[in-house]
PDB file of C-alpha atoms in Angstrom:
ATOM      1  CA  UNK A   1      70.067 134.860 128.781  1.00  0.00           C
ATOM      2  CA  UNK A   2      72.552 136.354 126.474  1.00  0.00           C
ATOM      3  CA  UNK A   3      75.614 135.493 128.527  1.00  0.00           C
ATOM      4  CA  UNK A   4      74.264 132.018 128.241  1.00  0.00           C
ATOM      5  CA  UNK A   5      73.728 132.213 124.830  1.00  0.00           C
ATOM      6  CA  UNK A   6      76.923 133.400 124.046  1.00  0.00           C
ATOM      7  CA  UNK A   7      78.740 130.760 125.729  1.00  0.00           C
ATOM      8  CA  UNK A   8      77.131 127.948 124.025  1.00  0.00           C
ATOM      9  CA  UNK A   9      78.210 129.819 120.443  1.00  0.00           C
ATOM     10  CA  UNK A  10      81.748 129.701 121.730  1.00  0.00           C
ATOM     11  CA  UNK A  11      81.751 126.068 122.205  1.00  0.00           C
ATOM     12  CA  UNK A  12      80.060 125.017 119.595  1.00  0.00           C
ATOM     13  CA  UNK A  13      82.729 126.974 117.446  1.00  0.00           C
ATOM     14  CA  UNK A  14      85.463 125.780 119.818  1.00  0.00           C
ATOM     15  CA  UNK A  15      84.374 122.182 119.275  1.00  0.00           C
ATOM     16  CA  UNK A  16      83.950 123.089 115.803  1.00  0.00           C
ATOM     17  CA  UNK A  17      87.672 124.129 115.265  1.00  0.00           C
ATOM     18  CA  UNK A  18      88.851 120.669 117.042  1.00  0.00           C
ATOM     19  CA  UNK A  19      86.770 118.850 114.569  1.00  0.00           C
ATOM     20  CA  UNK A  20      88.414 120.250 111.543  1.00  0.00           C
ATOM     21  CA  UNK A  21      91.814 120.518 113.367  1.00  0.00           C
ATOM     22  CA  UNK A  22      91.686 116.882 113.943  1.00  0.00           C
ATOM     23  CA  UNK A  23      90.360 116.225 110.379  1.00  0.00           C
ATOM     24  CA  UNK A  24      93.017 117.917 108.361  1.00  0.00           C
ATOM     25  CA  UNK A  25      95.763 116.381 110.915  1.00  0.00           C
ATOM     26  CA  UNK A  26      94.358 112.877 109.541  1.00  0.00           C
ATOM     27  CA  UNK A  27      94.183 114.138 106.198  1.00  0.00           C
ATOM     28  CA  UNK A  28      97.973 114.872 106.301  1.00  0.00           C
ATOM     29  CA  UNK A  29      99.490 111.615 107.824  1.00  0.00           C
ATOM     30  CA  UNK A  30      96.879 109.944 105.235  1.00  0.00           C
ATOM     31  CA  UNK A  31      99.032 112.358 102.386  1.00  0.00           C
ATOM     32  CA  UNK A  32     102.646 111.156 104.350  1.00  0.00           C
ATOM     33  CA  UNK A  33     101.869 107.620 104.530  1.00  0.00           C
ATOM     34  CA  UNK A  34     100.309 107.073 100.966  1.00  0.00           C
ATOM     35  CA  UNK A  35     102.484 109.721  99.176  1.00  0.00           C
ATOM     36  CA  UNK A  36      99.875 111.269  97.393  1.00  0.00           C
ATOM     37  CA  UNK A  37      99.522 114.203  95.521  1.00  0.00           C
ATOM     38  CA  UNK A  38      97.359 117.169  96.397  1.00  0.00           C
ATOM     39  CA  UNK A  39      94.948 116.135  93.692  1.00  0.00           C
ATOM     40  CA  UNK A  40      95.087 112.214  95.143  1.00  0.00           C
ATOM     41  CA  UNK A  41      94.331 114.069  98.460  1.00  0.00           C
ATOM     42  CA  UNK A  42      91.594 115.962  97.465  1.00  0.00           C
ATOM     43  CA  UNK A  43      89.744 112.785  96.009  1.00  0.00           C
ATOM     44  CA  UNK A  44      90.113 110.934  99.229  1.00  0.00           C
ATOM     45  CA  UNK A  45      88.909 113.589 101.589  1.00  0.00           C
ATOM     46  CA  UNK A  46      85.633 113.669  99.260  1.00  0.00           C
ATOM     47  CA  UNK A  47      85.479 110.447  99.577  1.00  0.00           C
ATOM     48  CA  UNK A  48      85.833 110.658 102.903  1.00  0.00           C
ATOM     49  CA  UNK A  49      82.977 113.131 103.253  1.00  0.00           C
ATOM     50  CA  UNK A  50      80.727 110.821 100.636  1.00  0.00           C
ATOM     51  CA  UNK A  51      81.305 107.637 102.797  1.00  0.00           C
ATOM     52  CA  UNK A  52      80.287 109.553 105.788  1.00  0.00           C
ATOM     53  CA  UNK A  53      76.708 109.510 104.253  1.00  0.00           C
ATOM     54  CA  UNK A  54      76.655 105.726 104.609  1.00  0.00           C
ATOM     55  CA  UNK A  55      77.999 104.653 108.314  1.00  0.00           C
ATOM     56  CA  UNK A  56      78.268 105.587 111.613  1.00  0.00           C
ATOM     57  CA  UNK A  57      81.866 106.969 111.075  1.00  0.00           C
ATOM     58  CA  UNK A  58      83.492 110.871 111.590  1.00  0.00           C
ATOM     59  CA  UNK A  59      85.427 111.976 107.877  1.00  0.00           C
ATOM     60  CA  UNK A  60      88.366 111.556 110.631  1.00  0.00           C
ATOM     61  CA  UNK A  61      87.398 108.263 111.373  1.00  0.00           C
ATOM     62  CA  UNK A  62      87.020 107.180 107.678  1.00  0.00           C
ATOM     63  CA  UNK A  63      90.250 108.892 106.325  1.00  0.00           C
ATOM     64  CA  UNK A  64      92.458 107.000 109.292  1.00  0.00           C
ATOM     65  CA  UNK A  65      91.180 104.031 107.590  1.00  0.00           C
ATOM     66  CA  UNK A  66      92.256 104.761 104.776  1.00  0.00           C
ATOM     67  CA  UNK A  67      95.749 105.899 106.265  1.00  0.00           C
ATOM     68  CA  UNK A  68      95.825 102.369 107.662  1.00  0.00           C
ATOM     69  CA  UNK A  69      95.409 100.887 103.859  1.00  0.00           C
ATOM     70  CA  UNK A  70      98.253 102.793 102.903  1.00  0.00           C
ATOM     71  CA  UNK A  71     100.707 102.115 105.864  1.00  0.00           C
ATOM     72  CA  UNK A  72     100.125  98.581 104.909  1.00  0.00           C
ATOM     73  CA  UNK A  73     101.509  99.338 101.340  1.00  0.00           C
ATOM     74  CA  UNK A  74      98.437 100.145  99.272  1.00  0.00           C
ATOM     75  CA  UNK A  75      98.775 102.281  96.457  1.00  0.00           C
ATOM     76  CA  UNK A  76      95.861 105.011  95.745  1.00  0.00           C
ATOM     77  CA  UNK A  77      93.798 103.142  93.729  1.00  0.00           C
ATOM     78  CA  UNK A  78      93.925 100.018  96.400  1.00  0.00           C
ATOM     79  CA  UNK A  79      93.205 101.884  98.852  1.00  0.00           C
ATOM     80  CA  UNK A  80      90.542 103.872  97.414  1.00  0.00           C
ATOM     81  CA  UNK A  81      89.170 100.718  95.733  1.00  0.00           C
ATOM     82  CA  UNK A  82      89.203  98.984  99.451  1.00  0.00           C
ATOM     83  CA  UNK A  83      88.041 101.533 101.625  1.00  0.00           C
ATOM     84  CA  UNK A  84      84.102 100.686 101.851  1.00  0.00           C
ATOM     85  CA  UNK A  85      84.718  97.183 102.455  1.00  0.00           C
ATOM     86  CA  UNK A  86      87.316  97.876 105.230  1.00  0.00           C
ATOM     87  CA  UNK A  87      84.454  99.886 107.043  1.00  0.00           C
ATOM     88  CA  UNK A  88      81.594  97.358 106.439  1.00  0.00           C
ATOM     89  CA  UNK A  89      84.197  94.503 107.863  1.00  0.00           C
ATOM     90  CA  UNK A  90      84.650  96.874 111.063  1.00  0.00           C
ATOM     91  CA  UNK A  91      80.927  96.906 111.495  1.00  0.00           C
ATOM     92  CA  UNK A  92      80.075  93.243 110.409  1.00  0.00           C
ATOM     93  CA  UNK A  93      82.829  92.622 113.361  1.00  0.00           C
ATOM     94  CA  UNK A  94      82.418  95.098 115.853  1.00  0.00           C
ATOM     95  CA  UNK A  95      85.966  95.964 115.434  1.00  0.00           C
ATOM     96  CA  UNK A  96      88.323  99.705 114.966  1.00  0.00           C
ATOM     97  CA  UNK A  97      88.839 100.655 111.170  1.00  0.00           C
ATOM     98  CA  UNK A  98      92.026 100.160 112.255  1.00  0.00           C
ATOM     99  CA  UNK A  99      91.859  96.875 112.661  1.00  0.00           C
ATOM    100  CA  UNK A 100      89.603  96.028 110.106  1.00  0.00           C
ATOM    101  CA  UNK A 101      92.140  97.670 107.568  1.00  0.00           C
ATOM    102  CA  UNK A 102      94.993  95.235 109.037  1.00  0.00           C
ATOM    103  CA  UNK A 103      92.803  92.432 108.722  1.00  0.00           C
ATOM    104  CA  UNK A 104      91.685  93.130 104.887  1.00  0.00           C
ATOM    105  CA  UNK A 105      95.298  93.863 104.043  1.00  0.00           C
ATOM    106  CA  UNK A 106      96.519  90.913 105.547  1.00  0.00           C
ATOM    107  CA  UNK A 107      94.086  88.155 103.664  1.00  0.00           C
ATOM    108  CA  UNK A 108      93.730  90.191 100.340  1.00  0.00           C
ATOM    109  CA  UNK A 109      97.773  90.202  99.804  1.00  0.00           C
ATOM    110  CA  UNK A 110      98.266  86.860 101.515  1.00  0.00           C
ATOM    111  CA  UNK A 111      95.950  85.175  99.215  1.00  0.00           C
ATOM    112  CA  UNK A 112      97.163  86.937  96.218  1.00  0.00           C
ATOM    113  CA  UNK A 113      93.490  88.424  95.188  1.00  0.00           C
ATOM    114  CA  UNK A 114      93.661  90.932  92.114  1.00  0.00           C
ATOM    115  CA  UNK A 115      94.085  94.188  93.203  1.00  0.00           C
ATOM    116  CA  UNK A 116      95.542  96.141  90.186  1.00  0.00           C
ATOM    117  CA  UNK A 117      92.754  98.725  90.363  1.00  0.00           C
ATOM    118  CA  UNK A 118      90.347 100.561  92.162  1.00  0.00           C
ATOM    119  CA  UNK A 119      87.762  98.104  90.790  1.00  0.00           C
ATOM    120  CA  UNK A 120      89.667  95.226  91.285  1.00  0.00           C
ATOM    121  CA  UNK A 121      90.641  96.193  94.569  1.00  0.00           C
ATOM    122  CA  UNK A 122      86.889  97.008  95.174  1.00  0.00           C
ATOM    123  CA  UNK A 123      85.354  93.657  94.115  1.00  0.00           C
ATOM    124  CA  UNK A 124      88.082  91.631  96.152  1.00  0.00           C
ATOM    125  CA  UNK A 125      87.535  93.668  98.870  1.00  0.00           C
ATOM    126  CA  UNK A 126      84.054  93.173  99.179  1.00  0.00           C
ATOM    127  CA  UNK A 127      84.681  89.353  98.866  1.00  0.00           C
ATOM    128  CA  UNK A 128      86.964  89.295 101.271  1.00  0.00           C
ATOM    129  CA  UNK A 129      84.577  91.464 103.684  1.00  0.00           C
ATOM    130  CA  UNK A 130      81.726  89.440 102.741  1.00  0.00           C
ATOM    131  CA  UNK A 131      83.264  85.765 103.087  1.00  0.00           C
ATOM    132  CA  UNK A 132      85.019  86.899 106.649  1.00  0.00           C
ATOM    133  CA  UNK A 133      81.313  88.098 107.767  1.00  0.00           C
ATOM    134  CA  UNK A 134      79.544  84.691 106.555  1.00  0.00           C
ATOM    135  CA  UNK A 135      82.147  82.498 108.333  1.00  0.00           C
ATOM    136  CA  UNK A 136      81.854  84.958 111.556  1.00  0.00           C
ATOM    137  CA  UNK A 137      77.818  84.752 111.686  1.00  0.00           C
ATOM    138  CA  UNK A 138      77.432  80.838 110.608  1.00  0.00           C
ATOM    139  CA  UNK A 139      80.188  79.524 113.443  1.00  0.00           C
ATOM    140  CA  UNK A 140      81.843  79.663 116.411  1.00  0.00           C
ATOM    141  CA  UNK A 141      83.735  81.896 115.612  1.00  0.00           C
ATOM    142  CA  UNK A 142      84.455  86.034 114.745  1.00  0.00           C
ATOM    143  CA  UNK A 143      86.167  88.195 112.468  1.00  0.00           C
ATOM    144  CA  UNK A 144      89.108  89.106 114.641  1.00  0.00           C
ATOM    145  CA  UNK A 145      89.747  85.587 115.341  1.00  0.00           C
ATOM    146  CA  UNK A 146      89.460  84.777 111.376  1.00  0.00           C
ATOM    147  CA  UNK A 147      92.022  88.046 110.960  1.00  0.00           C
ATOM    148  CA  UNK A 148      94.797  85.544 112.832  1.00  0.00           C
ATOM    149  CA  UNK A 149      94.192  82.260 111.501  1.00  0.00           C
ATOM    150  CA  UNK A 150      94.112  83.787 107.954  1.00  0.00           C
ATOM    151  CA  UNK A 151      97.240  85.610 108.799  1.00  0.00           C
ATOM    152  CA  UNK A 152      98.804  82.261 110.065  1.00  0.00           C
ATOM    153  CA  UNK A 153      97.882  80.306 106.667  1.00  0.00           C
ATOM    154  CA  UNK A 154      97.026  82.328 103.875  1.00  0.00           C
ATOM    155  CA  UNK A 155     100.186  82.536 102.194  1.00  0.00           C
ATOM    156  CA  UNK A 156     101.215  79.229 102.310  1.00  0.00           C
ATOM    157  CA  UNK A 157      97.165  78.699 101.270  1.00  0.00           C
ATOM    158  CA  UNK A 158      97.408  80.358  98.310  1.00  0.00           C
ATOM    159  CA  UNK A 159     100.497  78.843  96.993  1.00  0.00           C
ATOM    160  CA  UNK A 160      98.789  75.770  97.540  1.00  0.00           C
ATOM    161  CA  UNK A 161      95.882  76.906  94.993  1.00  0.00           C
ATOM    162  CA  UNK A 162      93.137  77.358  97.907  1.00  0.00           C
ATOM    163  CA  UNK A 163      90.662  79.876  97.376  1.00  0.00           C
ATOM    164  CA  UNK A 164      89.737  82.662 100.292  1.00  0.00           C
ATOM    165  CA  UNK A 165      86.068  80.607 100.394  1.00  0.00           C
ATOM    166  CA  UNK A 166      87.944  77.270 100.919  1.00  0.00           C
ATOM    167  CA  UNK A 167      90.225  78.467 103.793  1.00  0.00           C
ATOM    168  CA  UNK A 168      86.948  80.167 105.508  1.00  0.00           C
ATOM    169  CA  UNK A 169      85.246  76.812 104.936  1.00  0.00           C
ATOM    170  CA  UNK A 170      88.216  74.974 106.847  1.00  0.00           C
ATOM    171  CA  UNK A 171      88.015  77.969 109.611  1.00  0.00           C
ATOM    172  CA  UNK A 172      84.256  77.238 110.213  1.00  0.00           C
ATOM    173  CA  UNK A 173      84.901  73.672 110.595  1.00  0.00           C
ATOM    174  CA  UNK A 174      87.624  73.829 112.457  1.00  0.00           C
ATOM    175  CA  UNK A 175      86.099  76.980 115.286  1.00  0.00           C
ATOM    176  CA  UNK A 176      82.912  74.484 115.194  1.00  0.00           C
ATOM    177  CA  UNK A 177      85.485  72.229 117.030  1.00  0.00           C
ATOM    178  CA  UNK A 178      86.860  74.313 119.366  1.00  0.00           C
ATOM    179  CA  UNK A 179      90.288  75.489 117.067  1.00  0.00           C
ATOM    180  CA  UNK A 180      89.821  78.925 116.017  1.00  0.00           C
ATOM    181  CA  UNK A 181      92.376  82.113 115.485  1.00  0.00           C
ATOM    182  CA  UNK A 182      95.709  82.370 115.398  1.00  0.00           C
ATOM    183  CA  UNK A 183      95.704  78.064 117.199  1.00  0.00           C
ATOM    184  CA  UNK A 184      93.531  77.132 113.773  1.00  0.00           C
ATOM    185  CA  UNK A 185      96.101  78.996 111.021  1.00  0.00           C
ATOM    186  CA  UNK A 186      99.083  77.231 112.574  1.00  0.00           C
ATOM    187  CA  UNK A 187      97.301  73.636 112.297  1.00  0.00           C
ATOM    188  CA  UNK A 188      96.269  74.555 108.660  1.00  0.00           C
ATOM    189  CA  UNK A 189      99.900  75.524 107.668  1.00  0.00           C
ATOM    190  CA  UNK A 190     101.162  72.629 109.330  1.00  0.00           C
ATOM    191  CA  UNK A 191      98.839  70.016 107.617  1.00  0.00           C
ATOM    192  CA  UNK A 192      99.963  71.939 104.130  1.00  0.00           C
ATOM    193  CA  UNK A 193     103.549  71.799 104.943  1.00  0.00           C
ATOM    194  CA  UNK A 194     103.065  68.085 105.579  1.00  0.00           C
ATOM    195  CA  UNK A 195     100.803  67.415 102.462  1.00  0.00           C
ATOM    196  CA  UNK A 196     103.911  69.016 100.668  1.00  0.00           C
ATOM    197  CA  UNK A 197     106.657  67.094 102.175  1.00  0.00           C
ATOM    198  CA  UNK A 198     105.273  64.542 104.144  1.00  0.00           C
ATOM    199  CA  UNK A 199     107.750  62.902 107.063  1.00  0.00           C
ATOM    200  CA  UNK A 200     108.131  59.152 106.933  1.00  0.00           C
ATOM    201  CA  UNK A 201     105.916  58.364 109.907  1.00  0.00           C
ATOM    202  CA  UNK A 202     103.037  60.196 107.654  1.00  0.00           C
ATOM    203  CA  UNK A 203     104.271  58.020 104.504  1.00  0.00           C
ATOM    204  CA  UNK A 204     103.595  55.231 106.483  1.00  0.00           C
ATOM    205  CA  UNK A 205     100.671  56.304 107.626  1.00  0.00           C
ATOM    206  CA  UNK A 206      99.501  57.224 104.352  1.00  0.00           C
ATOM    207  CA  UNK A 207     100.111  53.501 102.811  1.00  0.00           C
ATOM    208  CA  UNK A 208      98.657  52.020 105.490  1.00  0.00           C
ATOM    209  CA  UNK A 209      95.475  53.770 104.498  1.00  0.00           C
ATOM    210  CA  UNK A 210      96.372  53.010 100.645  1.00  0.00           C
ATOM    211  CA  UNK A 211      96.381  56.750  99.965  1.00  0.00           C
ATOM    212  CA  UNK A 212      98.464  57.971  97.483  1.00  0.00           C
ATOM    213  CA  UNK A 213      99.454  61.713  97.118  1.00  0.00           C
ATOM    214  CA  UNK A 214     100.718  61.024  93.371  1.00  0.00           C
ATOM    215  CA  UNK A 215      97.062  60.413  92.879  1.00  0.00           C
ATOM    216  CA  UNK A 216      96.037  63.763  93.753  1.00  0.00           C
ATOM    217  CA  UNK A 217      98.640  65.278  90.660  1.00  0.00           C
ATOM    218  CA  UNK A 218      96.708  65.159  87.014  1.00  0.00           C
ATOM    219  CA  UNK A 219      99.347  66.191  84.331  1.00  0.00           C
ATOM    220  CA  UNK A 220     100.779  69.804  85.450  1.00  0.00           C
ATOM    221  CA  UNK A 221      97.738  70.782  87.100  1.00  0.00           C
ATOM    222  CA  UNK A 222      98.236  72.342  90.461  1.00  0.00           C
ATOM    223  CA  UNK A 223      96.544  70.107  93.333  1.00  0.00           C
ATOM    224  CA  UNK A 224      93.608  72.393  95.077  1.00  0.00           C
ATOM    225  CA  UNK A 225      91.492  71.560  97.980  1.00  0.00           C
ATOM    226  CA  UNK A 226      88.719  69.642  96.602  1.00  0.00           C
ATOM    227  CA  UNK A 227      91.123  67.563  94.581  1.00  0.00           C
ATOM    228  CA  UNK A 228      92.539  67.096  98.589  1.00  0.00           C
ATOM    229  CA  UNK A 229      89.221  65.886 100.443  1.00  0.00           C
ATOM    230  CA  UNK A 230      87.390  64.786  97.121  1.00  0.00           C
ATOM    231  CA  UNK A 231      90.300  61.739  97.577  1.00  0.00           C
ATOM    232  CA  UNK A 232      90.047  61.502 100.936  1.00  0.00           C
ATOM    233  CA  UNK A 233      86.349  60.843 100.971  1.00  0.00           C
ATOM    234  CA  UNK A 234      86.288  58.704  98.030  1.00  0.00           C
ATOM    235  CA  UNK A 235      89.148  56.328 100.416  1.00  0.00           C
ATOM    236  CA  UNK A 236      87.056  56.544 103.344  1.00  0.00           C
TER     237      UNK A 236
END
C-alpha cells in the first residue's frame, strides 16, 4: 500500500544520507592526514569512485585506504600511485585495506623500492603486491604472516643489497619449515647481523668449514644474496 511504499522511500533515502555522510567523513580525515589540497582531494575521491568499478569495495572503503597510505607518510602521488595494489594485496590475503596498506608501506619503504612518483610508486607497488601473493599461494605460509617477517628484516635486508624477491624466497623456505612471521624476520636479521660481524665462536666455525667471508667481497662491490649461498653451495 502507499503507507508501505512510503516507508521504504524513507529508508532508502535515510540509508542513502548515511552513505554519503560516512563517505565525505572519510574523505576529510583522508584531506587531514595527507594534507591535500581541494584539487588533490577531488582527484582521489574520483579515484575512489573509478576503483569502485573494479572490487568488491564501498568509495568509503577505498578512500580509508588510501587515508591509511598517507598516515603512514605517503605523499599524494605515493599514495595515489599505491592505492590499487594495496586493495588487490587485501584480496589476494583476505585481509582489511587497512591492513593491507600497513603491510605495503612497511616492505615498500623498508626495502627502499622507488617510489618518487605515481608511476613509480605504482609499478613497486604492484611488485610488492604481486611477490607477497606468490610467496602466500606457493607455501606455508600467508600474507599477514609475510607483513611481520618483512617488517622484522627488511631494513636491515636492504642494506644488505637483498632484493624484495630474495627475502620472499628465504620466507618460503623458511614457512616450508615451520618458521614463518614475525619468528622468521627475527632469524633472518639475526643471521645478517652475524654475516656482518660475525662472533668468534662463528669465526671458528666458519674456518673449520674453510669458508671465508673475504671471499664473498669482489673489489667495492656490495655482497648480495646469491654471492651469499652461491659460496656456500660451491663449499658444500
Amino acid at each position: 500500500n502507499a503507507t508501505a511504499f512510503s516507508a521504504g522511500l524513507a529508508l532508502i533515502g535515510r540509508s542513502g544520507f548515511e552513505a554519503a555522510y560516512g563517505l565525505e567523513k572519510a574523505l576529510n580525515k583522508m584531506q587531514a592526514f595527507g594534507q591535500l589540497t581541494a584539487d588533490q582531494r577531488q582527484v582521489m575521491s574520483q579515484y575512489a569512485q573509478d576503483l569502485n568499478k573494479d572490487y568488491p569495495f564501498t568509495n568509503k572503503e577505498i578512500v580509508e585506504a588510501a587515508s591509511e597510505l598517507f598516515r603512514a607518510g605517503f605523499s599524494f602521488e605515493q599514495a595515489r600511485g599505491a592505492l590499487r595494489s594495496t586493495l588487490d594485496m587485501a584480496l589476494a590475503g583476505d585481509i582489511s585495506r587497512g591492513e593491507a596498506a600497513d603491510i605495503a608501506t612497511n616492505v615498500l619503504t623498508a626495502m627502499r623500492m622507488p617510489m618518487k612518483t605515481a608511476e613509480q610508486a605504482a609499478t613497486s607497488a604492484k611488485v610488492a603486491s604481486d611477490t607477497l601473493a606468490y610467496a602466500a599461494t606457493r607455501s606455508n605460509t600467508d600474507i599477514r604472516l609475510l607483513g611481520q617477517t618483512y617488517k622484522y628484516v627488511a631494513p636491515l635486508a636492504a642494506a644488505a643489497g637483498m632484493s624484495i624477491y630474495e627475502v620472499a624466497a628465504a620466507s618460503m623456505t623458511m614457512a616450508n619449515n615451520g618458521i614463518k612471521g614475525s619468528e622468521a624476520g627475527i632469524a633472518m636479521r639475526s643471521a645478517l647481523v652475524r654475516m656482518a660481524k660475525p662472533t668468534k665462536d662463528m669465526l671458528a666455525t666458519l674456518e673449520n668449514l674453510k669458508i671465508n667471508l673475504g671471499d664473498f667481497i669482489k673489489g667495492r662491490r656490495a655482497v648480495g644474496a646469491d654471492d651469499i649461498l652461491t659460496g656456500l653451495m660451491a663449499s658444500g
